[in-house]
Tab-separated table of C-alpha atoms in Angstrom:
chain	number	residue	atom	x	y	z
A	1487	MET	CA	-28.234	31.233	16.428
A	1488	SER	CA	-28.497	27.421	16.436
A	1489	ASN	CA	-25.719	25.029	17.473
A	1490	ILE	CA	-24.476	22.526	14.893
A	1491	ASN	CA	-21.696	20.002	14.416
A	1492	LEU	CA	-20.079	20.541	11.017
A	1493	PHE	CA	-18.478	17.788	8.915
A	1494	VAL	CA	-16.599	18.643	5.686
A	1495	VAL	CA	-15.507	15.688	3.513
A	1496	GLN	CA	-14.520	14.908	-0.088
A	1497	SER	CA	-13.670	11.177	-0.220
A	1498	PRO	CA	-15.485	7.933	0.686
A	1499	PHE	CA	-13.084	7.099	3.515
A	1500	GLN	CA	-13.462	10.595	4.977
A	1501	MET	CA	-17.214	10.008	4.813
A	1502	ILE	CA	-16.931	6.740	6.771
A	1503	SER	CA	-14.767	8.522	9.330
A	1504	ALA	CA	-17.392	11.283	9.633
A	1505	ILE	CA	-20.107	8.693	10.334
A	1506	GLU	CA	-17.943	7.042	12.987
A	1507	ALA	CA	-17.150	10.445	14.555
A	1508	ALA	CA	-20.802	11.474	14.753
A	1509	ASN	CA	-21.534	8.174	16.502
A	1510	TYR	CA	-18.426	8.268	18.752
A	1511	PHE	CA	-19.077	11.781	20.077
A	1512	LYS	CA	-22.862	11.238	20.127
A	1513	CYS	CA	-23.310	14.367	18.037
A	1514	GLU	CA	-26.719	15.863	17.308
A	1515	ASN	CA	-27.790	18.440	14.735
A	1516	ASN	CA	-25.133	17.284	12.294
A	1517	VAL	CA	-24.518	19.248	9.103
A	1518	LEU	CA	-22.544	17.488	6.369
A	1519	ILE	CA	-20.806	19.393	3.571
A	1520	VAL	CA	-19.599	17.150	0.751
A	1521	ARG	CA	-17.128	18.699	-1.650
A	1522	LEU	CA	-17.486	16.454	-4.684
A	1523	THR	CA	-14.655	16.058	-7.164
A	1524	GLY	CA	-14.551	15.637	-10.918
A	1525	GLU	CA	-14.324	11.849	-10.457
A	1526	LYS	CA	-17.631	10.043	-10.998
A	1527	ASN	CA	-16.764	6.866	-9.052
A	1528	ASN	CA	-15.548	8.874	-6.070
A	1529	ASN	CA	-18.770	10.888	-5.975
A	1530	ASN	CA	-21.004	7.838	-6.441
A	1531	GLN	CA	-19.408	6.042	-3.489
A	1532	ILE	CA	-19.838	9.084	-1.256
A	1533	GLU	CA	-23.492	9.536	-2.218
A	1534	ARG	CA	-24.238	5.846	-1.606
A	1535	LEU	CA	-23.009	6.326	1.972
A	1536	PHE	CA	-25.684	8.935	2.734
A	1537	GLU	CA	-28.150	6.175	3.625
A	1538	PHE	CA	-25.965	4.806	6.433
A	1539	PHE	CA	-26.427	7.791	8.764
A	1540	GLN	CA	-29.211	10.268	9.449
A	1541	TRP	CA	-27.737	13.705	8.801
A	1542	THR	CA	-29.659	16.805	9.861
A	1543	ARG	CA	-28.647	18.594	6.664
A	1544	VAL	CA	-26.513	17.648	3.674
A	1545	ILE	CA	-24.909	20.225	1.383
A	1546	CYS	CA	-23.444	18.776	-1.831
A	1547	ILE	CA	-20.974	20.980	-3.685
A	1548	ARG	CA	-20.533	19.788	-7.257
A	1549	HIS	CA	-17.203	20.172	-8.992
A	1550	LEU	CA	-17.334	23.186	-11.301
A	1551	LEU	CA	-14.712	23.814	-13.993
A	1552	SER	CA	-11.732	23.946	-11.611
A	1553	ILE	CA	-10.689	23.419	-7.988
A	1554	THR	CA	-10.627	27.199	-7.431
A	1555	VAL	CA	-14.212	27.670	-8.672
A	1556	THR	CA	-15.387	24.768	-6.486
A	1557	ASP	CA	-13.490	26.183	-3.494
A	1558	ASN	CA	-15.278	29.506	-3.980
A	1559	LYS	CA	-18.618	27.732	-3.739
A	1560	LEU	CA	-17.447	25.912	-0.587
A	1561	ALA	CA	-16.320	29.255	0.866
A	1562	PHE	CA	-19.814	30.665	0.240
A	1563	TYR	CA	-21.436	27.941	2.369
A	1564	LEU	CA	-18.786	28.119	5.096
A	1565	ASN	CA	-19.219	31.890	5.362
A	1566	LYS	CA	-22.993	31.488	5.497
A	1567	ILE	CA	-22.663	29.005	8.373
A	1568	LYS	CA	-20.151	31.321	10.085
A	1569	ARG	CA	-22.701	34.171	10.019
A	1570	ASN	CA	-25.827	32.235	11.008
A	1571	GLU	CA	-24.865	29.197	13.118
A	1572	ARG	CA	-22.591	28.318	16.001
A	1573	ILE	CA	-20.304	25.306	15.511
A	1574	SER	CA	-19.730	23.013	18.466
A	1575	TYR	CA	-17.493	20.436	16.776
A	1576	LEU	CA	-15.792	20.944	13.410
A	1577	PHE	CA	-14.625	17.801	11.570
A	1578	ILE	CA	-12.271	18.220	8.596
A	1579	GLY	CA	-11.515	15.483	6.065
A	1580	GLU	CA	-8.997	17.086	3.696
A	1581	ILE	CA	-6.339	18.871	5.746
A	1582	ARG	CA	-4.067	19.251	2.681
A	1583	SER	CA	-6.589	21.647	1.118
A	1584	ARG	CA	-5.682	25.346	1.235
A	1585	ILE	CA	-9.295	26.355	1.811
A	1586	MET	CA	-9.777	23.986	4.749
A	1587	GLN	CA	-6.492	25.075	6.324
A	1588	ALA	CA	-7.688	28.670	6.046
A	1589	TYR	CA	-11.152	28.057	7.498
A	1590	ILE	CA	-9.822	25.986	10.405
A	1591	ASP	CA	-8.368	29.274	11.636
A	1592	ASN	CA	-11.309	31.480	10.661
A	1593	LEU	CA	-14.427	29.585	11.767
A	1594	ASN	CA	-15.701	29.842	15.325
A	1595	TYR	CA	-16.079	26.484	17.080
A	1596	ASP	CA	-15.414	24.721	20.370
A	1597	SER	CA	-13.176	21.925	19.018
A	1598	CYS	CA	-11.727	20.874	15.664
A	1599	PHE	CA	-10.881	17.306	14.605
A	1600	LEU	CA	-9.067	15.835	11.612
A	1601	LEU	CA	-10.848	12.850	10.075
A	1602	ASP	CA	-9.115	9.845	8.516
A	1603	ASP	CA	-8.275	9.711	4.828
A	1604	GLY	CA	-6.697	6.281	4.488
A	1605	VAL	CA	-3.023	5.557	4.933
A	1606	SER	CA	-2.287	9.208	4.135
A	1607	THR	CA	-3.479	9.978	7.690
A	1608	ALA	CA	-0.472	8.165	9.133
A	1609	VAL	CA	1.844	9.794	6.585
A	1610	THR	CA	0.365	13.236	7.371
A	1611	ASN	CA	0.834	12.643	11.101
A	1612	LYS	CA	4.485	11.728	10.534
A	1613	ILE	CA	5.147	14.793	8.357
A	1614	LEU	CA	3.541	17.113	10.909
A	1615	ARG	CA	5.488	15.502	13.764
A	1616	GLU	CA	8.699	16.214	11.869
A	1617	ASN	CA	7.642	19.840	11.210
A	1618	SER	CA	6.057	20.991	14.503
A	1619	PHE	CA	2.500	20.684	13.121
A	1620	ASP	CA	3.188	23.153	10.289
A	1621	LEU	CA	0.256	22.464	7.948
A	1622	THR	CA	1.938	24.261	5.045
A	1623	LYS	CA	4.414	21.371	4.837
A	1624	LEU	CA	1.609	19.182	3.476
A	1625	PHE	CA	1.731	20.749	0.016
A	1626	LYS	CA	4.293	22.397	-2.230
A	1627	SER	CA	4.632	26.107	-1.640
A	1628	SER	CA	5.656	28.804	-4.086
A	1629	ARG	CA	5.512	32.549	-4.515
A	1630	ARG	CA	2.685	32.076	-7.040
A	1631	ASN	CA	0.643	29.963	-4.591
A	1632	TYR	CA	1.228	32.531	-1.848
A	1633	LEU	CA	-0.151	35.340	-4.006
A	1634	ILE	CA	-3.137	33.240	-5.161
A	1635	ASN	CA	-3.968	32.325	-1.558
A	1636	LYS	CA	-3.721	35.962	-0.502
A	1637	LEU	CA	-6.201	36.979	-3.217
A	1638	LEU	CA	-8.576	34.125	-2.359
A	1639	TYR	CA	-8.484	34.931	1.360
A	1640	LYS	CA	-9.480	38.502	0.520
A	1641	LEU	CA	-12.273	37.254	-1.741
A	1642	TRP	CA	-13.533	34.891	0.967
A	1643	GLY	CA	-13.283	37.575	3.657
A	1644	ILE	CA	-10.857	35.643	5.866
A	1645	SER	CA	-7.334	36.111	7.178
A	1646	GLY	CA	-4.248	33.922	6.896
A	1647	LYS	CA	-3.742	33.714	10.654
A	1648	LYS	CA	-2.600	30.410	12.143
A	1649	GLY	CA	-2.558	28.696	15.494
A	1650	LYS	CA	-5.851	27.029	16.465
A	1651	LEU	CA	-5.588	23.654	18.189
A	1652	ILE	CA	-6.551	20.657	16.042
A	1653	HIS	CA	-7.281	17.188	17.446
A	1654	TRP	CA	-7.170	13.792	15.701
A	1655	PHE	CA	-10.058	11.355	15.251
A	1656	SER	CA	-8.652	8.180	13.752
A	1657	CYS	CA	-8.737	4.404	13.536
A	1658	PHE	CA	-4.941	4.444	13.215
A	1659	ASN	CA	-2.537	4.346	16.150
A	1660	ILE	CA	-1.141	7.791	15.479
A	1661	LYS	CA	0.689	9.953	18.012
A	1662	ALA	CA	-0.037	13.408	19.377
A	1663	ILE	CA	2.450	16.055	18.332
A	1664	GLY	CA	1.850	18.700	20.965
A	1665	SER	CA	-1.051	19.489	23.275
A	1666	GLU	CA	-3.716	18.154	20.896
A	1667	GLN	CA	-5.645	14.973	21.721
A	1668	VAL	CA	-5.934	11.753	19.740
A	1669	PHE	CA	-9.297	9.952	19.771
A	1670	ILE	CA	-9.086	6.360	18.513
A	1671	HIS	CA	-12.096	4.418	17.207
A	1672	ARG	CA	-12.381	0.818	16.023
A	1673	PHE	CA	-15.313	1.161	13.591
A	1674	GLU	CA	-17.859	0.559	16.327
A	1675	TYR	CA	-20.681	1.938	14.170
A	1676	LEU	CA	-19.890	-0.244	11.142
A	1677	LYS	CA	-19.343	-3.360	13.257
A	1678	GLY	CA	-22.695	-2.724	14.916
A	1679	MET	CA	-24.321	-2.697	11.475
A	1680	MET	CA	-22.564	-5.932	10.527
A	1681	GLU	CA	-23.990	-7.775	13.512
A	1682	SER	CA	-27.454	-7.602	11.959
A	1683	ARG	CA	-26.334	-8.962	8.563
A	1684	THR	CA	-25.509	-12.456	7.319
A	1685	VAL	CA	-22.079	-12.840	5.717
A	1686	THR	CA	-20.606	-15.879	3.961
A	1687	LYS	CA	-16.942	-16.891	4.139
A	1688	LEU	CA	-15.496	-17.690	0.695
A	1689	GLU	CA	-13.079	-20.624	0.445
A	1690	ASN	CA	-9.939	-20.591	-1.724
A	1691	VAL	CA	-10.370	-16.920	-2.626
A	1692	ILE	CA	-8.096	-13.983	-1.868
A	1693	PHE	CA	-9.179	-10.379	-2.325
A	1694	PHE	CA	-6.378	-8.268	-3.783
A	1695	ILE	CA	-6.986	-4.591	-3.025
A	1696	GLY	CA	-6.568	-2.474	-6.127
A	1697	SER	CA	-4.794	0.865	-6.226
A	1698	ASN	CA	-4.167	3.721	-8.600
A	1699	LEU	CA	-0.380	3.510	-8.321
A	1700	SER	CA	0.437	3.967	-11.991
A	1701	GLY	CA	-2.368	6.497	-12.394
A	1702	VAL	CA	-0.789	8.959	-9.933
A	1703	GLY	CA	2.767	8.229	-11.056
A	1704	VAL	CA	4.095	5.958	-8.305
A	1705	MET	CA	5.202	3.463	-10.945
A	1706	ASP	CA	4.818	2.652	-14.630
A	1707	VAL	CA	1.622	0.814	-15.594
A	1708	SER	CA	3.553	-1.931	-17.419
A	1709	ASN	CA	5.487	-2.723	-14.242
A	1710	GLU	CA	2.303	-2.657	-12.163
A	1711	LEU	CA	0.716	-5.203	-14.522
A	1712	ARG	CA	3.821	-7.407	-14.323
A	1713	LEU	CA	3.597	-7.378	-10.534
A	1714	LEU	CA	-0.087	-8.328	-10.665
A	1715	LYS	CA	0.674	-11.225	-13.019
A	1716	LEU	CA	3.246	-12.418	-10.517
A	1717	MET	CA	0.647	-12.239	-7.724
A	1718	ALA	CA	-1.910	-14.181	-9.784
A	1719	LYS	CA	0.662	-16.888	-10.572
A	1720	LYS	CA	1.805	-17.115	-6.954
A	1721	TYR	CA	-1.716	-17.802	-5.669
A	1722	SER	CA	-2.667	-20.024	-8.592
A	1723	GLU	CA	0.110	-22.399	-7.541
A	1724	LYS	CA	-1.577	-22.586	-4.125
A	1725	GLY	CA	-5.017	-23.252	-5.604
A	1726	ILE	CA	-6.319	-19.835	-4.597
A	1727	HIS	CA	-8.305	-17.599	-6.972
A	1728	VAL	CA	-7.543	-13.872	-6.941
A	1729	VAL	CA	-10.386	-11.343	-6.929
A	1730	TYR	CA	-9.025	-7.903	-7.743
A	1731	CYS	CA	-11.060	-5.188	-5.978
A	1732	SER	CA	-10.717	-2.176	-8.251
A	1733	HIS	CA	-9.853	1.288	-6.976
A	1734	ARG	CA	-12.372	3.993	-7.815
A	1735	ARG	CA	-9.746	6.006	-9.740
A	1736	GLU	CA	-8.309	3.226	-11.928
A	1737	ALA	CA	-8.565	3.695	-15.672
A	1738	GLN	CA	-10.817	1.271	-17.581
A	1739	GLU	CA	-7.987	0.381	-19.984
A	1740	LYS	CA	-5.875	-0.789	-17.066
A	1741	LEU	CA	-8.775	-2.753	-15.552
A	1742	ASP	CA	-9.363	-4.514	-18.877
A	1743	ALA	CA	-5.695	-5.553	-18.909
A	1744	ILE	CA	-5.960	-6.851	-15.334
A	1745	ASN	CA	-9.108	-8.804	-16.159
A	1746	ALA	CA	-7.171	-10.608	-18.912
A	1747	ILE	CA	-4.615	-11.954	-16.414
A	1748	ASP	CA	-4.973	-15.689	-15.715
A	1749	ASN	CA	-6.407	-16.446	-12.257
A	1750	MET	CA	-7.392	-12.817	-11.649
A	1751	GLN	CA	-10.964	-11.539	-11.789
A	1752	ILE	CA	-12.018	-7.885	-11.523
A	1753	ARG	CA	-14.589	-6.891	-8.908
A	1754	THR	CA	-15.854	-3.348	-9.460
A	1755	MET	CA	-16.409	-1.731	-6.064
A	1756	THR	CA	-19.440	0.533	-5.754
A	1757	PHE	CA	-18.898	1.057	-2.014
A	1758	PRO	CA	-15.706	1.576	0.007
A	1759	LEU	CA	-14.190	-1.801	0.933
A	1760	GLU	CA	-14.958	-1.275	4.616
A	1761	ILE	CA	-18.671	-1.506	3.779
A	1762	ALA	CA	-18.669	-3.317	0.411
A	1763	PHE	CA	-18.152	-6.819	1.818
A	1764	MET	CA	-20.996	-6.306	4.285
A	1765	ILE	CA	-23.298	-5.157	1.485
A	1766	GLU	CA	-22.334	-8.160	-0.676
A	1767	GLY	CA	-22.809	-10.553	2.258
A	1768	GLU	CA	-19.216	-11.796	1.971
A	1769	TYR	CA	-16.545	-12.329	4.598
A	1770	PRO	CA	-13.012	-11.468	3.373
A	1771	ASP	CA	-10.934	-14.225	4.969
A	1772	ARG	CA	-7.819	-13.534	2.856
A	1773	ILE	CA	-6.621	-10.050	1.864
A	1774	ALA	CA	-3.487	-8.844	0.081
A	1775	THR	CA	-2.209	-5.782	-1.766
A	1776	PHE	CA	0.937	-3.731	-2.300
A	1777	TYR	CA	0.100	-1.131	0.320
A	1778	SER	CA	-3.239	0.269	1.421
A	1779	SER	CA	-4.973	1.500	4.558
A	1780	ALA	CA	-7.582	-1.202	3.877
A	1781	LEU	CA	-5.109	-3.832	5.131
A	1782	TYR	CA	-5.437	-2.155	8.515
A	1783	THR	CA	-9.105	-1.157	8.455
A	1784	LEU	CA	-10.449	-4.500	7.193
A	1785	GLN	CA	-8.453	-6.246	9.899
A	1786	LYS	CA	-10.241	-4.127	12.516
A	1787	ILE	CA	-13.708	-4.754	11.041
A	1788	TYR	CA	-13.605	-8.354	9.727
A	1789	ALA	CA	-10.518	-9.903	11.400
A	1790	PRO	CA	-9.490	-12.024	8.360
A	1791	LYS	CA	-7.070	-14.891	9.020
A	1792	TYR	CA	-4.621	-13.873	6.241
A	1793	ILE	CA	-3.401	-10.338	5.539
A	1794	LYS	CA	-0.298	-9.583	3.504
A	1795	SER	CA	1.423	-6.604	1.921
A	1796	PHE	CA	3.864	-7.002	-0.955
A	1797	ARG	CA	6.719	-4.510	-1.071
A	1798	ILE	CA	7.181	-2.935	-4.505
A	1799	PRO	CA	10.836	-3.140	-5.591
A	1800	GLY	CA	12.419	0.249	-4.957
A	1801	ASN	CA	13.781	0.558	-8.490
A	1802	LEU	CA	10.200	0.491	-9.839
A	1803	ILE	CA	9.058	3.444	-7.718
A	1804	THR	CA	9.508	6.947	-9.148
A	1805	ASP	CA	11.768	9.289	-7.173
A	1806	GLU	CA	8.893	11.645	-6.361
A	1807	TYR	CA	7.034	8.943	-4.422
A	1808	LYS	CA	9.869	6.948	-2.842
A	1809	ASP	CA	9.647	8.728	0.520
A	1810	SER	CA	5.850	8.572	0.904
A	1811	VAL	CA	5.739	4.906	-0.185
A	1812	ASN	CA	8.450	4.014	2.338
A	1813	LYS	CA	6.511	5.850	5.058
A	1814	ALA	CA	3.367	3.875	4.179
A	1815	TYR	CA	5.202	0.535	4.387
A	1816	ALA	CA	6.873	1.600	7.651
A	1817	TYR	CA	3.503	2.344	9.196
A	1818	LEU	CA	1.995	-0.978	8.089
A	1819	ALA	CA	5.008	-2.791	9.559
A	1820	GLU	CA	4.534	-0.930	12.856
A	1821	GLU	CA	0.953	-2.167	12.936
A	1822	GLY	CA	2.047	-5.793	12.524
A	1823	VAL	CA	1.128	-6.269	8.860
A	1824	VAL	CA	3.308	-8.944	7.234
A	1825	ILE	CA	5.267	-7.439	4.335
A	1826	ASP	CA	6.826	-9.738	1.717
A	1827	ASN	CA	9.535	-8.544	-0.638
A	1828	ILE	CA	9.083	-9.098	-4.369
A	1829	ASN	CA	12.091	-10.299	-6.290
A	1830	TYR	CA	12.526	-7.956	-9.251
A	1831	ASP	CA	14.086	-10.738	-11.302
A	1832	ASP	CA	10.784	-12.651	-11.111
A	1833	ILE	CA	8.944	-10.026	-13.161
A	1834	ARG	CA	11.506	-9.356	-15.896
């Protein structure tokens, strides 16, 4: 039975975190399982990152019909590894997933680590601190979900037991909750790659980090577009051109509307921002957005001279997301990111 280190990811940022973890812990014989989604841009960005690290084996699980069908395929590979290989380190990207929560407690390994998934890592850490590391608090529970999980656990041949120790591997300054450890990295692997590349600093340009706020229901798309027009006008008055770095999940109709805004130009991102600027040979000297983990991560990698977050007026945020949005802004403020309030009257 061979020893492996197992990495399970499903987003580009989780993938970057996996690369950093493999480098940080000097892991060998690294097996990567990528659970792809139904989103083409998400999958393309992940697959483009394969070239940045030499994995021993890569298992790509394509999205099939539904999350449950895809989870069954993931369970097949996890059970196969459980039978035939010994796991030294297990690295998990999506802790909010029912299947990953189940297999954390059913795989045999020496140590388990949670990988970063953007600003949601800090939010997840805060939720777990407030709930004694109860992972079930990360998603809505119901009698129906309980019964479905029970059936799936039986199908997968695993139990619903809980209690294994999980550590953190993160670029964020998160806090331990109990006896687990927190391992902090500063993108040493990516910064090492950047040293061998030539990058150009752009004058009078600010990169505005796009987000899928209206797409997931944080706010109405019309209000999001009004806020972006306000941003474009604000920087135009300072003689600064705005380059809007699109989010991989943004709808094309919305991007077309953004591209029509005066002083705002769309940049379609084919890599995660943490790597995209390096690939393009550009140095992001000015960065802004509403809220995003990239404000923090790009600061660690590129050290731009200007970073700013703009607080979305509370009356524009839907009730469902008010708490999580406030937590995200609170974390950015703790990390020293300058947050400017937006006057709602300016966008009416």
